[in-house]
Coordinates of C-alpha atoms in Angstrom, one line a residue:
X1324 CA -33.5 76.2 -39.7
X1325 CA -34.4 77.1 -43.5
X1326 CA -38.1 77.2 -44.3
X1327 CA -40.3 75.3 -47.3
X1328 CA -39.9 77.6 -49.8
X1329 CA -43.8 77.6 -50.8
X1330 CA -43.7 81.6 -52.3
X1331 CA -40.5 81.9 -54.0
X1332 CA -40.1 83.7 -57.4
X1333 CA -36.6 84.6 -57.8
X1334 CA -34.3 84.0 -60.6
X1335 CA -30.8 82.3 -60.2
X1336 CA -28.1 84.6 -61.8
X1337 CA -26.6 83.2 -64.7
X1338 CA -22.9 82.7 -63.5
X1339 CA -21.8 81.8 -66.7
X1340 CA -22.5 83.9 -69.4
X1341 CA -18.8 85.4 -69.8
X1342 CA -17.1 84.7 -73.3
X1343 CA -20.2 83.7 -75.3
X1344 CA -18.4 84.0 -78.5
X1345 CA -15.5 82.0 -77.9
X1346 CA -14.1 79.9 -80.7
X1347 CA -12.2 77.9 -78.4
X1348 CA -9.5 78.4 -80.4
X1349 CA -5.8 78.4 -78.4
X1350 CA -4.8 81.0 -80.4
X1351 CA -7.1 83.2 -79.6
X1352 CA -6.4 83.3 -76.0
X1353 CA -4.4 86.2 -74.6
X1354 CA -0.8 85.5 -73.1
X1355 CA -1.0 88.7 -71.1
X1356 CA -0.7 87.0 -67.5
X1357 CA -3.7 88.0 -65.5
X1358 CA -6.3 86.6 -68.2
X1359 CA -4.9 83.5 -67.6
X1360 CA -5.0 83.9 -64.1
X1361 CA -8.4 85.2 -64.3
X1362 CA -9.2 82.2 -67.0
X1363 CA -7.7 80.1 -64.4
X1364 CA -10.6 81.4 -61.6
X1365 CA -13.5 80.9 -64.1
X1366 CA -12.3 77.4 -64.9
X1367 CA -12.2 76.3 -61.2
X1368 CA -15.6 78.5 -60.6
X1369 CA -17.1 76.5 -63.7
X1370 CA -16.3 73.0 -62.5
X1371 CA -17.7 73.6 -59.1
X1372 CA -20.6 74.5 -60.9
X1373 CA -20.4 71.4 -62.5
X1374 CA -19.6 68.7 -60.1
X1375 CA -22.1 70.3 -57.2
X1376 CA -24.2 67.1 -56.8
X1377 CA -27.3 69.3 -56.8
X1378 CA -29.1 71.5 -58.6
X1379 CA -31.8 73.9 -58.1
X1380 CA -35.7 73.3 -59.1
X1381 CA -38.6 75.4 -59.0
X1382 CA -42.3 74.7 -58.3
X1383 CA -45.0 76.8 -57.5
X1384 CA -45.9 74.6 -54.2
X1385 CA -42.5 75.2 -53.2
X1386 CA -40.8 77.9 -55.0
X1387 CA -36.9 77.2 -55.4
X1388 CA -35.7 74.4 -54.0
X1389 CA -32.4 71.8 -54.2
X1390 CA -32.3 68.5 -55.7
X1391 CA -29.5 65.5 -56.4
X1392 CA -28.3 66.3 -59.9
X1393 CA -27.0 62.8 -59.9
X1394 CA -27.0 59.0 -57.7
X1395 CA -25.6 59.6 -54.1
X1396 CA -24.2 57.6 -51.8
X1397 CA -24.8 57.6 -47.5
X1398 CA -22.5 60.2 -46.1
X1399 CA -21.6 62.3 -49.4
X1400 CA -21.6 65.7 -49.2
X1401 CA -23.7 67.7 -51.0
X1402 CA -23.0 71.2 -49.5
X1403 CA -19.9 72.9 -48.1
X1404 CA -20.1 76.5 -47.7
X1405 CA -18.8 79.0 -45.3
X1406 CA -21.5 81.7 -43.0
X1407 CA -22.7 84.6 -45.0
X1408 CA -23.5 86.2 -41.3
X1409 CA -23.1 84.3 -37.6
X1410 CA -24.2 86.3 -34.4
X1411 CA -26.4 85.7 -31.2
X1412 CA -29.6 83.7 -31.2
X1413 CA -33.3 84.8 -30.2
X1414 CA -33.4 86.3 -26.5
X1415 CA -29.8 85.1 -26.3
X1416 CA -27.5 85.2 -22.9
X1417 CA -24.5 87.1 -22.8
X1418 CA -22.1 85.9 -25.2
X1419 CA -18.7 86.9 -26.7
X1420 CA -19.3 88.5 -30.3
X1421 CA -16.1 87.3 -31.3
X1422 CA -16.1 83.5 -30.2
X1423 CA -19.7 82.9 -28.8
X1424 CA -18.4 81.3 -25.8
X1425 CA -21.1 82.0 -23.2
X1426 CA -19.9 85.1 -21.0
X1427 CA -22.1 83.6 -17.7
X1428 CA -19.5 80.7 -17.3
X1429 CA -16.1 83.2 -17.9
X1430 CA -14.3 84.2 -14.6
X1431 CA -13.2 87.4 -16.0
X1432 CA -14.8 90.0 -18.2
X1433 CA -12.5 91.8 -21.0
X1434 CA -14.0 95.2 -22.4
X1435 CA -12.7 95.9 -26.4
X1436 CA -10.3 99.0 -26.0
X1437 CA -12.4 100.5 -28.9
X1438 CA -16.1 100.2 -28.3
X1439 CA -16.3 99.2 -24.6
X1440 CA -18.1 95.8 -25.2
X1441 CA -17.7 93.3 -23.1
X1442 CA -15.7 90.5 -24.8
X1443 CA -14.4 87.1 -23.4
X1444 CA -10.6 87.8 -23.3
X1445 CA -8.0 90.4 -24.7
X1446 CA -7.1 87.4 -26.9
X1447 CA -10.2 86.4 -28.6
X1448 CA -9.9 84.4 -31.3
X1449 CA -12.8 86.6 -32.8
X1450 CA -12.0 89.9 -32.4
X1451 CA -11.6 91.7 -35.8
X1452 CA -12.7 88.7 -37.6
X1453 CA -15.1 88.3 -40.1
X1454 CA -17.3 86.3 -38.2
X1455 CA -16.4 87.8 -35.3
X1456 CA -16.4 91.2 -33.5
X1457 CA -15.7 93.1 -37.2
X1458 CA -13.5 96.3 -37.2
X1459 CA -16.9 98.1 -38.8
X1460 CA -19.2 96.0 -36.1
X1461 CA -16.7 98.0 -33.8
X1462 CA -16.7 101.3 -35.0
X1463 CA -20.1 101.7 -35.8
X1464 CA -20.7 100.6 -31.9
X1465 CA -18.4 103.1 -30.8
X1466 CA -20.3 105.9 -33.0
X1467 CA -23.6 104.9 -31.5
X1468 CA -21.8 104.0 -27.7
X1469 CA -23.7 100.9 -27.6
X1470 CA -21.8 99.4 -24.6
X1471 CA -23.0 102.5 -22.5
X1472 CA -26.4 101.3 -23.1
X1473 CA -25.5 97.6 -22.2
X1474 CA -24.4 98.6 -19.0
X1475 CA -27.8 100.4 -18.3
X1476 CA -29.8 97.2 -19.4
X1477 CA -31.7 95.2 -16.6
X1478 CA -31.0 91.2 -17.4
X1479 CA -34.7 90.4 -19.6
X1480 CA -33.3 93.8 -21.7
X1481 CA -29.7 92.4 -22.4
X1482 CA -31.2 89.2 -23.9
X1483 CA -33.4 91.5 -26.4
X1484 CA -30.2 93.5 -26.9
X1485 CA -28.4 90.4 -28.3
X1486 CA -31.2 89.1 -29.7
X1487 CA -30.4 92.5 -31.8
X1488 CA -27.2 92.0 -32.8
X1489 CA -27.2 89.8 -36.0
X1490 CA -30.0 92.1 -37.5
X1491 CA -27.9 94.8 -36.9
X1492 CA -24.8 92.5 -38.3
X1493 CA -26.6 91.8 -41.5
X1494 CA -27.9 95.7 -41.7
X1495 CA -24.2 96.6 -41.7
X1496 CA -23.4 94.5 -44.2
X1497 CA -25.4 96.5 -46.5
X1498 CA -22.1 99.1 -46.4
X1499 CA -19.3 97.3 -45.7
X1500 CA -20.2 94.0 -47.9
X1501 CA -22.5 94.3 -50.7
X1502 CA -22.2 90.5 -51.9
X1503 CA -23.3 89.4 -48.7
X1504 CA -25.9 92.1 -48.6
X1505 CA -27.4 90.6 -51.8
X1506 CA -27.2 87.5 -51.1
X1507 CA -28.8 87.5 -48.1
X1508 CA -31.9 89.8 -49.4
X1509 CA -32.3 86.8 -52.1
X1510 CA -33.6 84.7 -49.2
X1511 CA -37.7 84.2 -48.3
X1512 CA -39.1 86.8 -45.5
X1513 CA -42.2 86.1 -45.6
X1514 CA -43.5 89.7 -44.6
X1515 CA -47.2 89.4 -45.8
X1516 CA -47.5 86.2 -43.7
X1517 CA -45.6 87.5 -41.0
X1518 CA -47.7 91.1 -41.2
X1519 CA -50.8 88.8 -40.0
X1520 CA -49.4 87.3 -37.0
X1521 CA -49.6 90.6 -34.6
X1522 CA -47.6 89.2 -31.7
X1523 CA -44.9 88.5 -33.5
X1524 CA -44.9 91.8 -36.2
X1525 CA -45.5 94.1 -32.7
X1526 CA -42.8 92.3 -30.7
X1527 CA -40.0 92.7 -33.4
X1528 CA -41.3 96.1 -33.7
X1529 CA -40.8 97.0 -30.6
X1530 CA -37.7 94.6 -29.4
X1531 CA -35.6 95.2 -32.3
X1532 CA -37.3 97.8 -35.0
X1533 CA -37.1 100.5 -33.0
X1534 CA -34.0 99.4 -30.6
X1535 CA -31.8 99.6 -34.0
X1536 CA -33.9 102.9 -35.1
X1537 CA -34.5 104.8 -32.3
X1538 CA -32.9 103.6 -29.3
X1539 CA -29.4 103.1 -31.0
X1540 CA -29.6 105.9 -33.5
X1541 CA -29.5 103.5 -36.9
X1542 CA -32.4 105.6 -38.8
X1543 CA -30.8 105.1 -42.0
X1544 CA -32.6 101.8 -42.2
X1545 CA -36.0 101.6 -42.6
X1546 CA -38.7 100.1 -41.1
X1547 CA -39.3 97.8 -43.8
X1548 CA -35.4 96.7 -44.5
X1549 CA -35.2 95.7 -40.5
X1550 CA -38.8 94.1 -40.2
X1551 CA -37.5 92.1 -43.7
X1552 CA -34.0 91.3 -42.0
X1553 CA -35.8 89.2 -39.2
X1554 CA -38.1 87.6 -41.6
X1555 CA -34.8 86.6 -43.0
X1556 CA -33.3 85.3 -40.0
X1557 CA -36.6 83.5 -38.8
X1558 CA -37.5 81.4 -42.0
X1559 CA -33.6 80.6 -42.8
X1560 CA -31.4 80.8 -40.3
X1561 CA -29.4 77.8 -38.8
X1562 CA -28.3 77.0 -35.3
X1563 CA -24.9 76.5 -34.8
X1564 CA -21.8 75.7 -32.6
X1565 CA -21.3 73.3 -29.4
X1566 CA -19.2 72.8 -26.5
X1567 CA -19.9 76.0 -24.7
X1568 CA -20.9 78.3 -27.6
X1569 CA -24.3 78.7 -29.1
X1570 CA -24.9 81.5 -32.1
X1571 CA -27.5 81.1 -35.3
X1572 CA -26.0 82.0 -39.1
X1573 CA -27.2 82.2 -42.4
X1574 CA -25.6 80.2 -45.1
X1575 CA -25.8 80.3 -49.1
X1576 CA -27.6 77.8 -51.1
X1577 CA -28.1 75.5 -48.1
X1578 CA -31.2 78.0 -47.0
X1579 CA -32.9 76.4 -50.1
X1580 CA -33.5 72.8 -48.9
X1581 CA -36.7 71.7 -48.1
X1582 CA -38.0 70.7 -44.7
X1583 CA -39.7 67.1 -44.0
X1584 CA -40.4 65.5 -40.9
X1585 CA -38.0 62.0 -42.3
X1586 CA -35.0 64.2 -43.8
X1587 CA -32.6 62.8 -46.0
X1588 CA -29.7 64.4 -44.9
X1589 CA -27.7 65.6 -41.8
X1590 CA -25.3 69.2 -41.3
X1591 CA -22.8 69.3 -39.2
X1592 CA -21.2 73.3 -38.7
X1593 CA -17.0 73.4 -38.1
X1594 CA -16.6 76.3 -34.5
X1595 CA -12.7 76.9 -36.0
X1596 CA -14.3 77.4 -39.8
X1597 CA -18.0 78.2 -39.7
X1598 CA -18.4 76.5 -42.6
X1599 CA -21.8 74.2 -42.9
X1600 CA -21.5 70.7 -44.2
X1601 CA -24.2 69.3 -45.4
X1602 CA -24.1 65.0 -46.4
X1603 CA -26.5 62.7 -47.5
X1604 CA -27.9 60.5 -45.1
X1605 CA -28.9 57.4 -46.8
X1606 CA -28.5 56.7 -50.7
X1607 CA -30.3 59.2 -53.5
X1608 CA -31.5 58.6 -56.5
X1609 CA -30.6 62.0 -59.4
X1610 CA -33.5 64.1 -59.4
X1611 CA -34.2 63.5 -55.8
X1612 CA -35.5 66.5 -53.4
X1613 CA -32.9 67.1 -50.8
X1614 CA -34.4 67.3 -47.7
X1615 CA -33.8 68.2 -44.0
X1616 CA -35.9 68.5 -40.8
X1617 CA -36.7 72.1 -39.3
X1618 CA -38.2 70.5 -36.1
X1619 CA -36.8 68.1 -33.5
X1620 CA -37.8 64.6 -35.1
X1621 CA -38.3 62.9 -31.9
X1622 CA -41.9 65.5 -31.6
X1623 CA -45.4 64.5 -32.2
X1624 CA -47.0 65.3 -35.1
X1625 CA -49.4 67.8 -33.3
X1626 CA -46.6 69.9 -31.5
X1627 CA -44.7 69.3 -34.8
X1628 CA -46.4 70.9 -37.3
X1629 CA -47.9 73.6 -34.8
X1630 CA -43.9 74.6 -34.2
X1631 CA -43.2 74.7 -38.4
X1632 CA -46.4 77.0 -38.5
X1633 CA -45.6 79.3 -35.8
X1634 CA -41.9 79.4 -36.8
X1635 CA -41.5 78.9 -40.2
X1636 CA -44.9 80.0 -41.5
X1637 CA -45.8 76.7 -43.0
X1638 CA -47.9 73.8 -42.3
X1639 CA -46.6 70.3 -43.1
X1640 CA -47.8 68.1 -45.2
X1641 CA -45.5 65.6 -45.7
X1642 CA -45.9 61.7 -45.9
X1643 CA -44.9 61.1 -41.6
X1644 CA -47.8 64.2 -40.9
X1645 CA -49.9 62.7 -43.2
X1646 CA -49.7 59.5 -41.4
X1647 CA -52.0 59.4 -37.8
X1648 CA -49.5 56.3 -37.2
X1649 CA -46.1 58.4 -37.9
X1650 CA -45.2 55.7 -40.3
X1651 CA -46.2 53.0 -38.2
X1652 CA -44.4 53.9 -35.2
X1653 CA -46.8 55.7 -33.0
X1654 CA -44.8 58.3 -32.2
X1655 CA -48.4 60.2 -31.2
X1656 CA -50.6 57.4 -30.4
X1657 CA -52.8 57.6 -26.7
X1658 CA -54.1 54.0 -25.2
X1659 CA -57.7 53.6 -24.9
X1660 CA -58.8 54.7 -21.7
X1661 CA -62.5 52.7 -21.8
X1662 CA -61.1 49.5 -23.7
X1663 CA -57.5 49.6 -22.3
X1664 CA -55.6 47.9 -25.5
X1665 CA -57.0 49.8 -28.2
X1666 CA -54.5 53.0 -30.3
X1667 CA -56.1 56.4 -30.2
X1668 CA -55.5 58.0 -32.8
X1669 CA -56.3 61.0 -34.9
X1670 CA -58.9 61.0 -37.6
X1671 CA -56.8 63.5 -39.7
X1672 CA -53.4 64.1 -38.6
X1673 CA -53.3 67.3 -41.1
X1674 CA -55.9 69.4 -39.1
X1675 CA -54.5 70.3 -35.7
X1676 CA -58.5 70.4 -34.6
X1677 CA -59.5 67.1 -35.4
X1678 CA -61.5 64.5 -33.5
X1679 CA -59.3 61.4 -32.0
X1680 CA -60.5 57.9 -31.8
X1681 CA -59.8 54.2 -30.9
X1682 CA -59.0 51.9 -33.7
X1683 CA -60.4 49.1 -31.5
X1684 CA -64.0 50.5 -29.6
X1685 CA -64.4 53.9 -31.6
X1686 CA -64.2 55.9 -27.8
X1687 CA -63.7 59.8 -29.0
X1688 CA -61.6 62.1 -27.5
X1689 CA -62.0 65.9 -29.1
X1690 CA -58.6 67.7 -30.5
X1691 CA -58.6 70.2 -27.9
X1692 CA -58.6 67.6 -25.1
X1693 CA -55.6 65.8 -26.5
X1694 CA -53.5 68.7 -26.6
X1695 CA -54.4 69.6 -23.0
X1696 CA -53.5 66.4 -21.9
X1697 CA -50.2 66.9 -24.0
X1698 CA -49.5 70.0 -22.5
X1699 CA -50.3 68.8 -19.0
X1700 CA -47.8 65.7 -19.3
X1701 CA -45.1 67.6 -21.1
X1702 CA -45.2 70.6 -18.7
X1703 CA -45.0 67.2 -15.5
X1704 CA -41.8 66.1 -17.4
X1705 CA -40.1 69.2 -17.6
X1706 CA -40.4 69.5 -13.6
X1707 CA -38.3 66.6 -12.9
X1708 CA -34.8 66.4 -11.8
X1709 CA -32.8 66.1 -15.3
X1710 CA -30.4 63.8 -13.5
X1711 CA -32.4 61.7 -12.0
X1712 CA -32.7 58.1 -13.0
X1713 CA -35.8 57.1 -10.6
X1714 CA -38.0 60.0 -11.5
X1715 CA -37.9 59.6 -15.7
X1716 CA -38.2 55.5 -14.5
X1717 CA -41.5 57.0 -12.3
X1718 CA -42.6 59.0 -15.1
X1719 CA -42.8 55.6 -17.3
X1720 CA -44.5 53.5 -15.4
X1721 CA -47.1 56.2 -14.4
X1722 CA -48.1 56.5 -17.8
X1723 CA -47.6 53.3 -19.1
X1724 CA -51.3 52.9 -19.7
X1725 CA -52.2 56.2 -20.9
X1726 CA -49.0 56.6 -23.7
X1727 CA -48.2 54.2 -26.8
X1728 CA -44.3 53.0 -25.6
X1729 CA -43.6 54.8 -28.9
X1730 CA -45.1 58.0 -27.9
X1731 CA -42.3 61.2 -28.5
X1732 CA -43.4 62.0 -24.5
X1733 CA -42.2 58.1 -23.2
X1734 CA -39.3 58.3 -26.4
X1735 CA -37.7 61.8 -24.6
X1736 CA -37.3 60.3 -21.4
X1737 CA -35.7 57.1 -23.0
X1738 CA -33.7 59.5 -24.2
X1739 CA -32.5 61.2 -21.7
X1740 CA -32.3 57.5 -20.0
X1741 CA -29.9 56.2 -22.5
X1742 CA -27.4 58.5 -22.0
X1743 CA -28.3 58.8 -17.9
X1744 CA -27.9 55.4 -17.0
X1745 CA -24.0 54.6 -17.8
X1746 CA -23.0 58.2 -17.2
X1747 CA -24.1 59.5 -13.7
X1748 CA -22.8 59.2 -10.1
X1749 CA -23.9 56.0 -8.7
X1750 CA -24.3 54.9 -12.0
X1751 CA -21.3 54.4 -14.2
X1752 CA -22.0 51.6 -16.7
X1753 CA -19.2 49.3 -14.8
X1754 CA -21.1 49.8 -11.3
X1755 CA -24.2 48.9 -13.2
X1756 CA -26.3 45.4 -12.4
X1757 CA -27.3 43.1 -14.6
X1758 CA -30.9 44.8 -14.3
X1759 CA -30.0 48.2 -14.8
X1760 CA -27.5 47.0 -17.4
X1761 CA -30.8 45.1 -19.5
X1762 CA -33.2 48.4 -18.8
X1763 CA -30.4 50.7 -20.2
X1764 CA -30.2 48.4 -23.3
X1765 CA -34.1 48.1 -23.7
X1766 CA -34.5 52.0 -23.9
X1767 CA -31.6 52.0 -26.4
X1768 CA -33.7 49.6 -28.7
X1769 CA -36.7 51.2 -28.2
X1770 CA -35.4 54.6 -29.3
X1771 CA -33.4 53.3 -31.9
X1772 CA -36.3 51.2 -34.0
X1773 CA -38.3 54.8 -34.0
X1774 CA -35.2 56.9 -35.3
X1775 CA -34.2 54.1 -37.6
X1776 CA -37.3 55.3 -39.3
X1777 CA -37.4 59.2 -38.6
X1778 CA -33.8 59.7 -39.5
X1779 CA -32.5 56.3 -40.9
X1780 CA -28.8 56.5 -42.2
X1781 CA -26.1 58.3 -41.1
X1782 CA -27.7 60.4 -38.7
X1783 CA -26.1 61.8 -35.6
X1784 CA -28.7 60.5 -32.8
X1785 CA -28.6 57.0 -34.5
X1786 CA -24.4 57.3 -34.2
X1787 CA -24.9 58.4 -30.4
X1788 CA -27.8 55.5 -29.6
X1789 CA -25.7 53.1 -31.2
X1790 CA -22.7 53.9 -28.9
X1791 CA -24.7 53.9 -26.1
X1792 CA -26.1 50.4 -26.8
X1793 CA -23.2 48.8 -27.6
X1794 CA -21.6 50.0 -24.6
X1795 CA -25.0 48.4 -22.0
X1796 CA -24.2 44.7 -24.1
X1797 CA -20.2 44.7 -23.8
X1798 CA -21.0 45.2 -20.4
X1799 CA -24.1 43.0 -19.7
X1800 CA -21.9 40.3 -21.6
X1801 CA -18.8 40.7 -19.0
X1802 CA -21.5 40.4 -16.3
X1803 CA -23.3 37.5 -17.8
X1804 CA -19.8 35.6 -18.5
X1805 CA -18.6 36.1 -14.9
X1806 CA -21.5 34.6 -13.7
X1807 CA -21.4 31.6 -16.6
X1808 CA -24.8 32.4 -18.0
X1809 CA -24.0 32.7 -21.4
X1810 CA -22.8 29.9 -23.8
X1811 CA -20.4 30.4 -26.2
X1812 CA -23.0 31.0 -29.3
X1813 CA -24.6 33.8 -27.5
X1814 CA -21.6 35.7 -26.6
X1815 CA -20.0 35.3 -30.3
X1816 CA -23.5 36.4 -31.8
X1817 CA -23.8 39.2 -29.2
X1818 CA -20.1 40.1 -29.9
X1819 CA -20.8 40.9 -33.5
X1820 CA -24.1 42.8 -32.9
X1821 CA -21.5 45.0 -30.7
X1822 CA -18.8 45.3 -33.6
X1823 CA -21.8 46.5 -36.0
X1824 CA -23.2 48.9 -33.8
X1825 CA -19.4 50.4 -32.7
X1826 CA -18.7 50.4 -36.9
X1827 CA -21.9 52.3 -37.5
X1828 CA -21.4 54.3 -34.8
X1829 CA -17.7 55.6 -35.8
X1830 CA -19.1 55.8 -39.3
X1831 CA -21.7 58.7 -38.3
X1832 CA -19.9 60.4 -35.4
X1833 CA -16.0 60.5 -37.1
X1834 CA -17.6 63.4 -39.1
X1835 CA -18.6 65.8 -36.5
X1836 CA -16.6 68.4 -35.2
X1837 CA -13.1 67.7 -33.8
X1838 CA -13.4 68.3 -30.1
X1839 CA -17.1 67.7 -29.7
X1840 CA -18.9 64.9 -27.4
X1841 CA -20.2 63.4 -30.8
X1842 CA -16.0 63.3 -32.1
X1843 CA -14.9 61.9 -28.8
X1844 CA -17.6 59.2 -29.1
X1845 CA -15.8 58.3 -32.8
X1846 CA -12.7 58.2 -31.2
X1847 CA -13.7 55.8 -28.4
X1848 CA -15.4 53.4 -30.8
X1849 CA -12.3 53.2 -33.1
X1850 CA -10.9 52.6 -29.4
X1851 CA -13.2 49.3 -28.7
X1852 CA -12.9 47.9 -32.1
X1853 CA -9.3 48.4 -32.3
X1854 CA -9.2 46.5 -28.7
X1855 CA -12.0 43.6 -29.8
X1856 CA -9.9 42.8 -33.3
X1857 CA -11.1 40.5 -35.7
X1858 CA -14.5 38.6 -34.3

C-alpha cells in the first residue's frame, strides 16, 4: 500500500496551461481537422480534470495528499486508473510474468521461444502485453540470458530473483516509456529514512542492487536509481489480483491517499484490466481527506503501528492509535490477571514502550512483557490446523480470561470461524445443529460490531460477514420452525434482519471482480432475495 506522505515537496504540473490567450471567439478557431480533433482531446482531458471528485492538498505534516473536492456518497468512485507497472511481489514464488497465475499449481511448464523464461502456457494471455511479459522485458532478458540464470537458482534464490523483477520492470521503463518513468520517480522513496535502517538498505543491496548490476549485467543504472526504485515500490505499491494470481503495482494519483487505521474508502483491482478502483466507503463531506488503511484493520494497535513503521517509514498517529480502547472496542485490551474483571490497558497507545495497567486495581504490566505475551499467543495460533473447527474453539476458551472478546487475537480466529463453520467437511451449514448453527452466528456478530467501526460502510469484510450471518439465521430459523420453537413474530422479525443483511451484502460485494469468491457471494445474495420476495 501507499505511504503518509509526511516529506513530500513536489509540484503538480500544470495540465492546463495550453491556449492562454484565447478569445474564445468561434471564429478564431481553425477548421484544419486535426486541431479539432486535438481540441476535441483537450476538452475531454479538461473535464476529467474537472469532474474528478478530488483534489490534491499539501501540508507540511503530510506533504501532497487527496481530498473530496465535493459531497460524496457510499460507494462513489473517486479513482479509476489503470497500472503504471504490475510485476511479482517481495520474495515472490514462481509466477507467470504474463498472467501471474502461480507456476507451483500448473501441470505443464511453457518456456517463451525468445528469452527462455518459463511462462504458464504458449497462449498466455500476457505475453507481449503491456502488463505482461513486454516485447522489451523480452529482449532485454534474452541480451542478458536471464533464464540461464533461473535455471541455476536454488528455490530461496528464485524468490529473490522475482522479487527482482518489477525493479528491473520500472528500470526499463526509463527507455522504452518515458511517461511512466516520470511518473513513477514523482512518487515518495524515502531514501534518507530508508539509509538508516541497515537491514533493510544492506539486504536490497545485496538481493536486488547488485543482482540487476552485477549479476545480470544492467550497470547502466546506478546504485542510487535502483536503491530509489525499491523505495518506490515499498512506500507505494499496491497488492493486487485474486483467484490464483498474486502480483503488487504502482498506480497514478491513487499512491497519494493517506493511510488511517478507520479508512474511508475501499479499492478493488480488475485481473482482465488492471485498472484500480477506488470508492468511497461511507458519505464525505467536500474538503474531506481521503483515506485508506495500509495495515490489516483487524491488528492491534501495537503490531499495527510497528508494521506502518517498519514498512512504510511512519508511525501513526491517528484518532483509533491514539485511542488505548481502539475507539471503544478493545481491539487490544488484556484482562486483569490479579483482579480478573478489570481492562488492561496501555497508558499511551502512541509509544510502543509504554507501561500497561488496569482500569479497575491499577496492576502494571511493562510494554515489553505485553508484546511477549503477544508474540507468544500469536506464534500458538499460527500452529493450529487452519481447518480445524475444534482447535480455533480450544484456542477461545483457553484464553478467555487472559484476552478482551474484542481482542484482534480472539477477532482472527472468529474470523477464520465465520467462514469455517458452514463451509467445511462435516460441517456444511445444512448439516449444522442448532448449537453450532447459534455459535456460527455469535462470532459473526461479534466480528461484525468491531468492523462496523474499523471499516464501517461499504467495506468488503463487512459485505462477506454479512453473508455469512445471514446464511447461520436462515438456517437456524428452518431449524427452529421444524421444531415449532419460534412464533410467528420472531420469524417475520428475524426474516427482515436476513433481507437487510443479504441487501447490504450484494450492495458491497456486486462491485468486486467478476469471477472472484467476493462476486460469487453478490450473485448468491441477489439469489436468496430474489427466492424470499417481498417480506
Amino acid at each position: 500500500m501507499p505511504n503518509n506522505k509526511r516529506s513530500k515537496k513536489h509540484k503538480r504540473k500544470n495540465h492546463c496551461d495550453k491556449n492562454n490567450d484565447s478569445t474564445g471567439n468561434l471564429a478564431d478557431l481553425s477548421s484544419n481537422e486535426d486541431d479539432i480533433n486535438i481540441m476535441n482531446e483537450d476538452f475531454e482531458k479538461l473535464k476529467l480534470q474537472v469532474d474528478k471528485p478530488y483534489q490534491v492538498k499539501y501540508s507540511e505534516i503530510y506533504g501532497r495528499y487527496l481530498v473530496t473536492s465535493r459531497d460524496l456518497k457510499k460507494g462513489e468512485i473517486l479513482i479509476e486508473t489503470d497500472a503504471l507497472v504490475i510485476g511479482p511481489c517481495a520474495e515472490s514464488l514462481p509466477i507467470c510474468l504474463g498472467c501471474y497465475v502461480d507456476l507451483v499449481i500448473v501441470p505443464r511448464k511453457y518456456q517463451c521461444p525468445d528469452c527462455g523464461w518459463i511462462l504458464c502456457q504458449q497462449n498466455c494471455p500476457g505475453i507481449h502485453t503491456q502488463y505482461g511479459h513486454t516485447v522489451w522485458e523480452c529482449q532485454s532478458f534474452k541480451e542478458h540470458k536471464l533464464a540461464s540464470l533461473l535455471l541455476k537458482c536454488d528455490e530461496k534464490d528464485i524468490r529473490f530473483m522475482y522479487e527482482a523483477i518489477l525493479t528491473l520492470r520500472c528500470l526499463l521503463l526509463k527507455q522504452f516509456n518515458h511517461e511512466k518513468w516520470t511518473k513513477i520517480n514523482e512518487m515518495e522513496s524515502h531514501n534518507k529514512l530508508r539509509r538508516n535502517m541497515p537491514s533493510l538498505w544492506n539486504r536490497n543491496q545485496e538481493l536486488i542492487v547488485d543482482r540487476i548490476r552485477h549479476q545480470w549485467g544492467y550497470n547502466q543504472y546506478t546504485e542510487e536509481e535502483i536503491h530509489t526504485i525499491c523505495g518506490i515500490l515499498e512506500v507505494n505499491s499496491f497488492e493486487v489480483g485474486s483467484n490464483g494470481f498474486r502480483a503488487r503495482a504502482l498506480f497514478p494519483e491513487a499512491y497519494l491517499i493517506c493511510h488511517d487505521c478507520q479508512p474511508n474508502t475501499t479499492h478493488t483491482d480488475d485481473p482482465l484490466t488492471h485498472k484500480l478502483h477506488l470508492r468511497s466507503t461511507v458519505p464525505l463531506k467536500k474538503g474531506e481527506t481521503i483515506t485508506l488503511s495500509y495495515s490489516y484493520t483487524l491488528q492491534g494497535t501495537l503490531k499495527r503501528r510497528d508494521h506502518l513503521h517498519e514498512s512504510k517509514f511512519f508511525w501513526c498517529t491517528c484518532n483509533r492509535c491514539r485511542d488505548p480502547t481502539e475507539l471503544g472496542t478493545h481491539a487490544s485490551t488484556l484482562i486483569c490477571p490479579k483482579c480478573t474483571n478489570g481492562f488492561i490497558l496501555s497508558t499511551d497507545s502512541l509509544n510502543q514502550n509504554a507501561e500497561w495497567k488496569c482500569k479497575k486495581c491499577n496492576y502494571k504490566v511493562s510494554g515489553k512483557s505485553i508484546l511477549i505475551l503477544l508474540d507468544r499467543l500469536f506464534d500458538e495460533l499460527e500452529v493450529l490446523d487452519p481447518n480445524s473447527i475444534k482447535d480455533y474453539e480450544e484456542y477461545l476458551k483457553r484464553y478467555a480470561n487472559v484476552l478482551h472478546q474484542n481482542h484482534y487475537l480472539m477477532l482472527s480466529v472468529k474470523h477464520s470461524l465465520c467462514q469455517l463453520i458452514g463451509r467445511s467437511d462435516g460441517f456444511l451449514i445444512n448439516e449444522l445443529n442448532l448449537s453450532q448453527l447459534e455459535r456460527k452466528e455469535q462470532y459473526c456478530r461479534d466480528l461484525l460490531a468491531v468492523v462496523d467501526v474499523f471499516e464501517p460502510g461499504m467495506s468488503r469484510l463487512r459485505g462477506i460477514i454479512c453473508y455469512e450471518l445471514h446464511a447461520a439465521m436462515m438456517m437456524r430459523i428452518t431449524r427452529e420452525f421444524e421444531r415449532k420453537t419460534i412464533n410467528d413474530n420472531q420469524l417475520r422479525r428475524t426474516l427482515r434482519e436476513i433481507v437487510k443483511l443479504l441487501q447490504e451484502a450484494n450492495e458491497i460485494l456486486k462491485i468486486e471482480p467478476v469471477g472472484s469468491s467476493e462476486y460469487s457471494m453478490a450473485l448468491a445474495a441477489q439469489d436468496a432475495l430474489k427466492k424470499m420476495g417481498n417480506i
